[in-house]
Tab-separated table of C-alpha atoms and ligand atoms in Angstrom:
chain	number	residue	atom	x	y	z
R	4	MET	CA	29.590	220.648	183.291
R	5	ILE	CA	29.226	224.015	181.815
R	6	GLU	CA	29.916	224.836	178.253
R	7	PHE	CA	30.586	228.327	176.816
R	8	ASN	CA	29.762	229.410	173.584
R	9	PHE	CA	30.878	232.868	172.073
R	10	LYS	CA	30.804	232.524	168.257
R	11	PHE	CA	27.818	235.099	168.043
R	12	THR	CA	30.513	237.571	169.706
R	13	LEU	CA	33.039	237.109	166.722
R	14	LYS	CA	33.176	239.555	163.395
R	15	GLN	CA	33.008	236.347	161.172
R	16	ALA	CA	29.342	235.748	162.469
R	17	ILE	CA	28.016	238.862	163.235
R	18	GLY	CA	29.763	241.300	160.873
R	19	GLU	CA	31.357	244.662	161.680
R	20	ASN	CA	29.852	244.944	165.295
R	21	GLY	CA	31.664	241.710	166.183
R	22	LEU	CA	35.001	241.206	167.717
R	23	GLU	CA	38.284	239.702	166.189
R	24	VAL	CA	39.490	236.508	168.008
R	25	THR	CA	43.073	238.726	168.117
R	26	GLU	CA	41.238	241.690	170.020
R	27	ILE	CA	39.988	239.314	172.932
R	28	ARG	CA	43.765	237.528	172.887
R	29	SER	CA	45.131	241.139	172.968
R	30	LEU	CA	43.943	241.236	176.930
R	31	GLU	CA	45.892	238.459	177.760
R	32	SER	CA	48.395	240.332	179.836
R	33	ASP	CA	45.691	242.148	181.649
R	34	LEU	CA	43.655	239.167	182.478
R	35	VAL	CA	46.965	238.030	183.897
R	36	GLN	CA	47.657	240.557	185.871
R	37	ALA	CA	43.828	240.723	187.087
R	38	ARG	CA	44.290	237.195	188.067
R	39	ARG	CA	47.604	238.137	190.169
R	40	ASN	CA	45.654	240.715	191.885
R	41	LEU	CA	42.923	238.598	193.009
R	42	ASN	CA	45.757	236.172	194.111
R	43	LYS	CA	47.445	238.741	196.192
R	44	LEU	CA	44.193	239.752	197.885
R	45	ARG	CA	43.616	236.109	198.327
R	46	ARG	CA	46.822	235.042	199.835
R	47	ASN	CA	46.775	238.237	202.080
R	48	LYS	CA	43.329	237.015	203.485
R	49	ASP	CA	41.650	240.367	202.171
R	50	ILE	CA	39.001	238.237	200.190
R	51	GLY	CA	37.993	235.090	201.686
R	52	PHE	CA	35.350	233.189	199.173
R	53	TYR	CA	38.224	231.572	197.242
R	54	ASP	CA	39.032	229.590	200.555
R	55	GLU	CA	35.939	229.507	202.568
R	56	MET	CA	34.480	226.671	200.432
R	57	ASN	CA	37.343	224.606	202.012
R	58	ASP	CA	36.393	225.224	205.515
R	59	THR	CA	35.143	222.077	206.706
R	60	GLU	CA	34.720	223.178	210.356
R	61	MET	CA	32.139	225.990	208.911
R	62	VAL	CA	30.404	223.140	206.862
R	63	LYS	CA	30.595	221.205	210.096
R	64	ALA	CA	28.807	223.574	212.282
R	65	VAL	CA	26.190	224.372	209.697
R	66	LYS	CA	24.916	220.714	209.626
R	67	GLU	CA	25.315	220.461	213.548
R	68	VAL	CA	23.177	223.510	214.336
R	69	ALA	CA	20.609	222.373	211.641
R	70	ASP	CA	20.669	219.092	212.915
R	71	ARG	CA	20.151	220.461	216.505
R	72	LEU	CA	17.520	223.037	215.783
R	73	PHE	CA	15.393	220.932	213.650
R	74	SER	CA	15.234	217.984	215.490
R	75	LYS	CA	12.813	219.227	217.521
R	76	ASP	CA	9.738	220.130	216.471
R	77	LEU	CA	10.552	222.635	213.839
R	78	ASN	CA	9.228	222.299	210.320
R	79	THR	CA	9.907	225.550	208.698
R	80	LEU	CA	12.912	228.051	208.337
R	81	TYR	CA	12.089	231.648	207.515
R	82	VAL	CA	14.898	233.630	206.365
R	83	PHE	CA	15.382	237.460	206.778
R	84	GLY	CA	18.264	238.842	204.940
R	85	MET	CA	19.122	241.506	202.137
R	86	GLY	CA	20.774	241.553	198.905
R	87	GLY	CA	23.927	239.226	198.972
R	88	SER	CA	22.819	237.769	202.308
R	89	SER	CA	19.702	235.947	200.724
R	90	LEU	CA	19.952	235.955	196.875
R	91	GLY	CA	22.420	233.067	196.820
R	92	ALA	CA	20.064	230.724	198.999
R	93	ILE	CA	17.042	231.824	197.107
R	94	PHE	CA	18.801	230.919	193.802
R	95	LEU	CA	19.664	227.415	195.195
R	96	LYS	CA	16.025	226.892	196.311
R	97	GLU	CA	14.699	227.801	193.262
R	98	ALA	CA	17.129	225.969	190.896
R	99	LEU	CA	17.222	222.711	193.245
R	100	GLY	CA	13.861	222.854	194.743
R	101	GLY	CA	11.752	221.859	192.462
R	102	ILE	CA	11.964	218.904	189.692
R	103	PHE	CA	15.575	218.586	190.389
R	104	LYS	CA	15.659	217.760	194.147
R	105	ASP	CA	16.805	214.100	194.321
R	106	SER	CA	17.308	214.285	198.153
R	107	GLY	CA	14.915	214.974	200.828
R	108	ASN	CA	12.724	211.695	201.590
R	109	ASN	CA	9.910	213.638	202.963
R	110	GLY	CA	10.092	211.725	206.243
R	111	ASN	CA	11.678	211.969	209.468
R	112	MET	CA	15.341	212.982	209.784
R	113	ASP	CA	17.542	210.087	208.571
R	114	LYS	CA	19.793	209.809	211.491
R	115	GLU	CA	22.248	207.797	209.512
R	116	ALA	CA	22.654	210.475	206.880
R	117	ARG	CA	23.204	212.860	209.590
R	118	LYS	CA	25.846	210.923	211.418
R	119	ASN	CA	27.594	210.381	208.404
R	120	GLY	CA	27.591	214.122	207.510
R	121	GLY	CA	25.236	213.451	204.691
R	122	VAL	CA	22.190	215.297	203.338
R	123	PHE	CA	19.724	216.613	205.984
R	124	HIS	CA	16.354	214.632	205.514
R	125	LYS	CA	13.709	216.203	207.174
R	126	LYS	CA	11.249	217.985	205.005
R	127	ILE	CA	11.698	221.691	205.938
R	128	ASN	CA	9.833	224.331	204.271
R	129	VAL	CA	11.925	227.162	203.573
R	130	ILE	CA	10.723	230.734	203.023
R	131	PHE	CA	12.442	234.224	202.417
R	132	SER	CA	11.793	237.833	203.199
R	133	GLU	CA	14.140	239.859	201.044
R	134	ASN	CA	12.247	242.871	201.653
R	135	ILE	CA	10.191	244.637	204.268
R	136	ASP	CA	6.820	245.114	202.486
R	137	PRO	CA	4.572	244.555	205.503
R	138	GLY	CA	1.857	243.114	203.549
R	139	TYR	CA	3.957	240.234	201.806
R	140	ILE	CA	5.352	239.516	205.486
R	141	TYR	CA	1.924	239.355	206.926
R	142	LYS	CA	0.941	236.685	203.931
R	143	ASN	CA	4.286	234.896	205.014
R	144	ILE	CA	3.326	234.884	208.811
R	145	GLU	CA	-0.262	233.873	208.210
R	146	LYS	CA	0.892	230.564	206.367
R	147	ILE	CA	2.998	229.419	209.132
R	148	ASP	CA	2.869	227.942	212.455
R	149	ILE	CA	5.024	230.473	214.529
R	150	LYS	CA	5.909	227.829	217.409
R	151	LYS	CA	7.159	225.328	214.428
R	152	THR	CA	9.096	228.291	212.635
R	153	LEU	CA	12.877	228.934	213.035
R	154	PHE	CA	13.442	232.614	212.359
R	155	CYS	CA	17.100	233.037	211.021
R	156	PHE	CA	18.424	236.196	210.548
R	157	VAL	CA	21.147	236.370	207.977
R	158	SER	CA	23.445	239.786	208.063
R	159	LYS	CA	26.946	240.069	207.448
R	160	SER	CA	27.047	243.289	209.411
R	161	ALA	CA	24.511	242.145	211.358
R	162	ASP	CA	23.081	245.632	211.848
R	163	THR	CA	21.335	245.937	208.401
R	164	ILE	CA	18.309	248.266	209.043
R	165	GLU	CA	15.632	246.168	207.470
R	166	VAL	CA	16.919	242.985	209.289
R	167	VAL	CA	17.033	244.433	212.296
R	168	ALA	CA	13.465	245.906	211.805
R	169	GLN	CA	12.131	242.451	211.324
R	170	PHE	CA	13.844	240.887	214.211
R	171	PHE	CA	12.229	243.373	216.509
R	172	ILE	CA	8.775	242.345	214.929
R	173	VAL	CA	9.283	238.505	214.973
R	174	LYS	CA	10.832	238.849	218.437
R	175	GLU	CA	7.537	240.348	219.897
R	176	MET	CA	5.565	237.864	218.094
R	177	LEU	CA	7.577	235.192	219.462
R	178	GLN	CA	7.259	236.524	223.066
R	179	ASN	CA	3.896	236.473	222.987
R	180	THR	CA	3.374	233.087	221.535
R	181	VAL	CA	6.386	230.458	222.247
R	182	LYS	CA	7.526	229.995	225.963
R	183	ASN	CA	11.331	229.326	224.794
R	184	TYR	CA	11.302	231.423	221.871
R	185	LYS	CA	15.277	231.447	221.611
R	186	ASP	CA	14.768	228.007	220.487
R	187	ASN	CA	13.240	229.659	217.236
R	188	LEU	CA	15.872	231.855	216.627
R	189	LEU	CA	18.975	231.596	214.695
R	190	PHE	CA	21.773	234.445	213.591
R	191	ILE	CA	24.280	234.205	210.802
R	192	THR	CA	26.425	236.996	211.089
R	193	ASP	CA	30.033	238.091	210.777
R	194	LYS	CA	31.934	237.002	214.322
R	195	LYS	CA	32.484	240.285	215.468
R	196	GLY	CA	29.298	241.741	213.724
R	197	GLY	CA	27.147	244.291	215.358
R	198	PHE	CA	23.777	244.518	217.035
R	199	LEU	CA	22.504	240.796	216.197
R	200	ARG	CA	25.697	239.228	217.029
R	201	ARG	CA	25.829	241.004	220.556
R	202	TYR	CA	22.044	240.355	220.842
R	203	ALA	CA	22.665	236.663	220.353
R	204	ASP	CA	25.722	236.378	222.235
R	205	GLU	CA	24.345	238.284	225.269
R	206	ASN	CA	20.625	235.993	225.248
R	207	GLY	CA	22.406	232.465	224.406
R	208	ILE	CA	20.768	232.421	221.097
R	209	SER	CA	22.452	230.336	218.361
R	210	ALA	CA	24.626	231.851	215.924
R	211	LEU	CA	26.615	230.734	212.955
R	212	ASP	CA	29.584	233.059	211.562
R	213	ILE	CA	30.210	234.426	208.079
R	214	ALA	CA	34.009	234.595	207.657
R	215	GLU	CA	35.191	238.311	208.044
R	216	ASN	CA	36.885	238.532	204.593
R	217	VAL	CA	33.747	237.433	202.440
R	218	GLY	CA	31.439	240.244	201.439
R	219	GLY	CA	27.602	239.579	200.857
R	220	ARG	CA	27.279	238.968	197.123
R	221	TYR	CA	30.232	236.586	197.244
R	222	SER	CA	28.772	234.732	200.447
R	223	ILE	CA	26.994	231.943	198.682
R	224	VAL	CA	29.793	229.494	200.074
R	225	THR	CA	29.362	230.561	203.413
R	226	ALA	CA	27.006	229.613	206.442
R	227	GLY	CA	24.455	232.443	205.177
R	228	THR	CA	23.424	230.313	201.956
R	229	LEU	CA	24.772	226.945	203.189
R	230	PHE	CA	22.525	226.884	206.305
R	231	PRO	CA	19.419	227.386	204.220
R	232	ALA	CA	20.545	225.151	201.651
R	233	TYR	CA	21.251	222.595	203.939
R	234	ALA	CA	17.708	222.825	205.699
R	235	ALA	CA	16.110	222.611	202.081
R	236	GLY	CA	17.559	219.461	201.718
R	237	PHE	CA	20.290	220.030	199.299
R	238	ASP	CA	23.756	218.336	199.240
R	239	ILE	CA	26.015	221.398	200.348
R	240	ASP	CA	29.124	219.142	200.179
R	241	LYS	CA	28.424	218.434	196.472
R	242	PHE	CA	27.799	222.367	196.172
R	243	LEU	CA	31.175	223.098	197.286
R	244	HIS	CA	32.821	220.336	195.686
R	245	GLY	CA	31.655	221.677	192.586
R	246	ALA	CA	32.866	225.215	193.141
R	247	ILE	CA	36.275	223.989	194.219
R	248	SER	CA	37.099	221.663	191.545
R	249	TYR	CA	35.986	224.769	189.076
R	250	ARG	CA	38.389	227.029	191.016
R	251	ASP	CA	41.151	224.851	190.632
R	252	ASN	CA	40.373	223.891	187.134
R	253	ILE	CA	40.480	227.273	185.990
R	254	LEU	CA	43.089	228.809	188.222
R	255	ASN	CA	45.458	226.046	187.036
R	256	LYS	CA	45.044	226.860	183.314
R	257	GLY	CA	46.218	229.625	181.299
R	258	VAL	CA	43.666	232.415	180.925
R	259	PHE	CA	42.934	231.442	177.223
R	260	GLU	CA	43.410	227.624	177.796
R	261	ASN	CA	40.033	226.408	177.439
R	262	ASN	CA	39.055	228.516	180.175
R	263	PRO	CA	35.786	230.519	179.627
R	264	VAL	CA	35.878	232.892	182.694
R	265	TYR	CA	38.551	235.155	181.179
R	266	SER	CA	37.156	234.885	177.617
R	267	LEU	CA	33.902	236.124	179.071
R	268	ALA	CA	35.408	239.027	181.000
R	269	ALA	CA	37.386	240.004	178.206
R	270	ILE	CA	34.236	239.798	175.909
R	271	ILE	CA	32.045	241.909	178.183
R	272	TYR	CA	34.993	244.402	178.800
R	273	LEU	CA	35.626	244.810	175.098
R	274	TYR	CA	32.015	245.332	174.104
R	275	TYR	CA	31.335	247.987	177.053
R	276	ARG	CA	34.879	249.930	176.513
R	277	GLN	CA	35.265	249.861	172.676
R	278	LYS	CA	31.698	248.989	171.328
R	279	LYS	CA	29.971	250.893	173.616
R	280	ARG	CA	27.320	248.492	174.548
R	281	ASN	CA	26.240	249.648	177.872
R	282	ILE	CA	23.630	247.014	178.684
R	283	PHE	CA	24.536	243.449	179.643
R	284	VAL	CA	21.189	241.341	179.276
R	285	ILE	CA	21.278	237.916	181.598
R	286	ASN	CA	18.756	236.173	179.522
R	287	VAL	CA	17.869	232.663	181.183
R	288	TYR	CA	16.147	229.868	179.345
R	289	SER	CA	14.637	228.170	182.140
R	290	ASP	CA	12.315	229.087	185.065
R	291	TYR	CA	14.800	227.305	187.275
R	292	LEU	CA	17.396	229.917	186.454
R	293	ARG	CA	15.220	232.870	187.011
R	294	GLU	CA	16.529	233.161	190.691
R	295	PHE	CA	20.035	232.960	189.355
R	296	SER	CA	19.666	235.840	187.235
R	297	ARG	CA	18.628	238.097	190.019
R	298	TRP	CA	21.873	236.771	192.061
R	299	PHE	CA	24.032	237.266	189.162
R	300	ARG	CA	22.803	240.533	188.569
R	301	GLN	CA	23.286	241.817	191.984
R	302	LEU	CA	26.774	240.361	191.811
R	303	PHE	CA	27.648	242.272	188.601
R	304	ALA	CA	25.695	245.554	189.302
R	305	GLU	CA	27.237	245.834	193.165
R	306	SER	CA	30.394	244.882	192.332
R	307	LEU	CA	31.149	246.679	189.071
R	308	GLY	CA	29.070	249.923	188.960
R	309	LYS	CA	31.427	252.545	190.354
R	310	ASN	CA	33.599	255.432	189.111
R	311	LEU	CA	31.041	255.936	186.231
R	312	MET	CA	31.710	252.197	184.868
R	313	SER	CA	29.965	249.268	184.450
R	314	PRO	CA	27.356	248.007	181.859
R	315	THR	CA	24.019	248.016	183.386
R	316	PRO	CA	22.852	244.412	183.941
R	317	VAL	CA	19.153	243.293	183.341
R	318	THR	CA	17.461	240.135	183.397
R	319	ALA	CA	15.165	238.426	181.042
R	320	VAL	CA	13.583	234.823	181.032
R	321	GLY	CA	13.032	233.000	177.564
R	322	ALA	CA	10.672	232.134	176.037
R	323	THR	CA	8.384	234.269	178.345
R	324	ASP	CA	10.275	237.746	177.531
R	325	GLN	CA	10.535	237.013	173.528
R	326	HIS	CA	6.935	238.192	174.239
R	327	SER	CA	8.032	241.195	176.479
R	328	GLN	CA	11.602	242.359	175.633
R	329	LEU	CA	12.519	240.980	172.493
R	330	GLN	CA	11.263	243.432	170.163
R	331	LEU	CA	13.470	246.023	172.185
R	332	TYR	CA	16.397	243.840	171.736
R	333	MET	CA	16.049	243.199	168.283
R	334	GLN	CA	15.392	246.483	166.906
R	335	GLY	CA	16.261	248.906	169.802
R	336	PRO	CA	19.421	250.734	170.323
R	337	GLN	CA	22.540	249.026	169.439
R	338	ASP	CA	23.528	248.836	173.041
R	339	LYS	CA	23.586	245.574	174.359
R	340	LEU	CA	25.201	242.273	174.888
R	341	THR	CA	23.315	239.277	175.702
R	342	GLY	CA	24.176	236.193	177.755
R	343	PHE	CA	21.972	233.134	177.392
R	344	PHE	CA	22.002	230.853	179.980
R	345	CYS	CA	20.252	227.420	179.646
R	346	LEU	CA	19.900	224.113	180.579
R	347	LYS	CA	20.939	220.724	178.487
R	348	ASN	CA	18.861	218.357	180.859
R	349	PHE	CA	15.413	219.381	181.568
R	350	ARG	CA	14.786	215.891	183.336
R	351	LYS	CA	10.979	215.980	182.777
R	352	ASP	CA	9.634	216.559	179.191
R	353	TYR	CA	6.320	216.350	176.880
R	354	ILE	CA	5.927	215.040	173.643
R	355	ILE	CA	3.817	217.032	171.462
R	356	ASN	CA	1.033	215.343	169.949
R	357	PRO	CA	-0.855	217.756	167.467
R	358	SER	CA	-2.946	215.000	165.666
R	359	GLY	CA	-5.981	216.199	163.797
R	360	PHE	CA	-4.238	219.903	163.285
R	361	LYS	CA	-2.616	219.546	160.084
R	362	GLU	CA	-1.156	223.160	160.180
R	363	TYR	CA	0.669	222.112	163.370
R	364	GLY	CA	1.933	218.704	161.890
R	365	TYR	CA	5.310	219.825	162.068
R	366	LEU	CA	5.248	219.668	165.855
R	367	LYS	CA	4.488	215.916	165.809
R	368	ASP	CA	6.590	213.893	168.227
R	369	LYS	CA	8.802	217.040	169.143
R	370	LYS	CA	9.678	217.112	172.630
R	371	LEU	CA	8.662	220.591	174.447
R	372	SER	CA	12.021	221.228	175.340
R	373	GLU	CA	13.160	221.166	171.721
R	374	LEU	CA	10.618	223.907	171.249
R	375	LEU	CA	12.427	225.825	173.954
R	376	ILE	CA	15.907	225.484	172.843
R	377	ASN	CA	15.078	226.176	169.198
R	378	GLU	CA	13.433	229.472	170.191
R	379	LEU	CA	16.391	230.089	171.930
R	380	LYS	CA	18.601	229.169	169.072
R	381	GLY	CA	16.158	231.248	166.950
R	382	VAL	CA	16.675	234.406	168.730
R	383	GLU	CA	20.478	233.715	168.663
R	384	LEU	CA	20.456	233.629	165.041
R	385	ALA	CA	18.287	236.474	164.460
R	386	LEU	CA	20.449	238.766	166.853
R	387	ALA	CA	23.259	237.577	164.878
R	388	ALA	CA	21.781	238.351	161.443
R	389	LEU	CA	21.217	241.833	162.686
R	390	GLY	CA	24.721	242.305	163.883
R	391	ARG	CA	23.846	241.940	167.537
R	392	PRO	CA	26.214	240.014	169.787
R	393	SER	CA	25.268	237.117	172.288
R	394	PHE	CA	27.051	234.400	174.086
R	395	ARG	CA	25.612	231.175	175.528
R	396	VAL	CA	26.501	229.280	178.917
R	397	THR	CA	24.829	225.722	178.993
R	398	VAL	CA	24.506	224.114	182.308
R	399	ASP	CA	24.382	220.430	181.622
R	400	ASN	CA	22.568	218.848	184.582
R	401	MET	CA	20.834	220.998	187.396
R	402	ASP	CA	22.552	219.608	190.295
R	403	GLU	CA	24.330	220.946	193.102
R	404	PHE	CA	27.858	220.186	191.695
R	405	THR	CA	27.101	222.124	188.513
R	406	LEU	CA	25.313	225.211	190.349
R	407	GLY	CA	28.865	225.168	192.602
R	408	GLU	CA	30.597	225.665	189.238
R	409	LEU	CA	28.307	228.211	187.915
R	410	SER	CA	28.455	230.170	191.179
R	411	PHE	CA	32.378	230.149	190.896
R	412	MET	CA	32.434	230.833	187.128
R	413	CYS	CA	30.560	234.069	188.170
R	414	MET	CA	32.128	234.882	191.147
R	415	GLU	CA	35.699	234.640	189.363
R	416	MET	CA	34.285	236.512	186.326
R	417	VAL	CA	33.123	239.522	187.952
R	418	PRO	CA	36.097	240.479	189.832
R	419	VAL	CA	38.332	240.108	186.908
R	420	LEU	CA	36.095	242.129	184.839
R	421	GLY	CA	36.286	244.801	187.722
R	422	MET	CA	40.398	244.449	187.434
R	423	LEU	CA	39.972	245.373	183.800
R	424	LEU	CA	37.808	248.391	184.352
R	425	LYS	CA	40.253	249.412	187.093
R	426	ILE	CA	37.438	249.256	189.830
R	427	ASN	CA	37.326	247.684	193.303
R	428	PRO	CA	34.599	244.711	192.771
R	429	PHE	CA	34.343	244.169	196.714
R	430	ASP	CA	33.093	247.323	198.266
R	431	GLN	CA	29.776	249.123	197.498
R	432	PRO	CA	30.125	253.261	199.050
R	433	GLY	CA	27.643	254.283	196.599
R	434	VAL	CA	24.675	252.729	198.724
R	435	GLU	CA	25.667	254.441	202.010
R	436	LYS	CA	23.889	257.886	201.030
R	437	GLY	CA	20.624	256.382	200.636
R	438	LYS	CA	20.843	254.823	204.013
R	439	LYS	CA	22.150	257.839	205.631
R	440	PHE	CA	18.969	259.827	204.258
R	441	ALA	CA	16.693	257.013	205.109
R	442	TYR	CA	18.076	257.178	209.088
R	443	LEU	CA	17.453	260.720	208.914
R	444	LEU	CA	14.014	260.742	207.835
R	445	MET	CA	13.387	257.702	210.349
R	446	GLY	CA	14.864	260.317	212.850
R	447	ARG	CA	18.134	258.926	213.598
R	448	LYS	CA	20.524	261.495	215.374
R	449	ASP	CA	23.871	259.973	215.892
R	450	GLY	CA	26.284	257.245	215.702
R	451	PHE	CA	26.097	256.429	211.983
R	452	LEU	CA	28.049	259.319	210.065
R	453	GLY	CA	31.364	258.205	208.779
R	454	ARG	CA	34.357	259.872	209.440
R	455	GLN	CA	34.705	261.295	205.772
R	456	SER	CA	30.928	262.164	205.922
R	457	PRO	CA	29.684	265.850	206.195
R	458	SER	CA	28.147	266.701	209.446
R	459	LEU	CA	24.633	266.221	210.817
R	460	SER	CA	23.535	269.567	210.218
R	461	GLU	CA	24.906	269.498	206.573
R	462	GLU	CA	23.484	266.294	205.709
R	463	LEU	CA	20.055	267.312	207.315
R	464	GLU	CA	20.365	270.830	205.207
R	465	GLU	CA	20.737	268.775	202.082
R	466	LEU	CA	18.090	266.223	202.529
R	467	SER	CA	15.456	269.021	203.460
R	468	ARG	CA	16.597	271.323	200.430
R	469	LEU	CA	15.727	268.186	198.410
R	470	ASP	CA	12.854	266.783	200.552
R	471	ASN	CA	11.077	270.113	201.027
R	472	MET	CA	11.081	270.987	196.768
R	473	ALA	CA	7.273	271.552	195.952
R	474	ASP	CA	5.990	267.895	194.877
R	475	LEU	CA	5.330	267.733	191.285
R	476	THR	CA	2.092	265.501	191.784
R	477	TYR	CA	-0.743	265.253	189.278
H	524	PA5	O1	26.617	242.423	198.506
H	524	PA5	C1	26.813	242.827	199.539
H	524	PA5	O2	27.456	243.294	200.116
H	524	PA5	C2	25.253	243.624	199.917
H	524	PA5	O3	24.123	243.291	199.000
H	524	PA5	C3	24.721	242.925	201.217
H	524	PA5	O4	24.851	241.699	201.124
H	524	PA5	C4	23.612	243.719	201.832
H	524	PA5	O5	23.799	244.947	201.758
H	524	PA5	C5	23.352	243.254	203.307
H	524	PA5	O6	24.265	243.267	204.140
H	524	PA5	P1	24.488	242.626	205.452
H	524	PA5	O7	24.842	241.170	204.955
H	524	PA5	O8	25.519	243.289	206.462
H	524	PA5	O9	22.936	242.618	206.391
């Protein structure tokens, strides 16, 4: 279950910087319209994440491929993917992989569980490369047994340069080390995708599909995330069940009928447009939510940052960053809205015993989690006292079902906010220019300039004008 508390965004709590409930409610018709627009896109199959999670064939394929590939000697999964093609899986691995992991018997694959479509039970070490820093990749490769590793390339477009470049490196390494190296490869891409998909088809390499109408940052409900999650031993059915039940619950209620998603979108919108709060702080109070904050930041930034719009999302982890960023949030510019994300059940805890140290007597018999939660509360109250708004989202249990709920909450909230801002939350046209310049710098000549793009010579001219400016280096 997820709780949403927004009292510290209201005028009666934080004074003149706050919102009136009536202001939030005044957006009702816009929110209803946003929901209608999204529903229309869903009905026309322009966007697929709403329904992809009901695709039982996709889930079956994920399990079958994982069970088949890992039934052999493989014990490591090395995932390569950029942005939305890996952040979801990294988030789930971080959140569920530590003390919250119920499943995984560390032994041999549980055949019964597999037969029943249950959780995959072989212990697989899952690692990621979401960047192309050669030193980092070198270190990862050094730690694994290449022969026992499944190298999985996740790319919706099947053409992302960072992923393709890493594929060439891995391919060469495998060819030099493993006889039937194709068994060590898996591609997860759009069915009709580019290079990687063609390579898989032509060379008989295992492949899984990402639905055509699901973009990277909404792909947490696709094979791109579910395969690594399943391999890591998580119950992907439970995760999807959480997302589906949250979807059905919020979509069947009025926008303000005990329905956090739309209030949240309205609050962020009003703080941005009317109160000029340009920064949205995603502040998690659990180390296990750190990767969630990076996943949510990408979903938010890439979906909303266009047409000169959007608050800038930044991330923080409490209590750690109370000693790094909090000073700025308390007394810096009045330009932030903070969203706190915390846990109710920490699963493991410690009782503090300060016996013999009188000045710390007040800590006696207190739990460490109590200290963390009261630090969060202290920050919320102090921000409120200074007229600085915040809201709190509490995740009761860190399990697959609840993370499914949390994921869907964010994936519905962001596009609704996009509709309020009148932008398209499903494209990312702004990232193209940097990619083009990088291609030109790497010597690429043709086949990549879009139809509406300036000609190759114009692009080259602009690039060399900027690139040849005298360096201002000391
Ligand atoms: O959210 C997005 O659309 C992007 O972050 C993509 O996921 C990212 O650019 C990787 O693209 P692809 O999956 O095509 O390799």
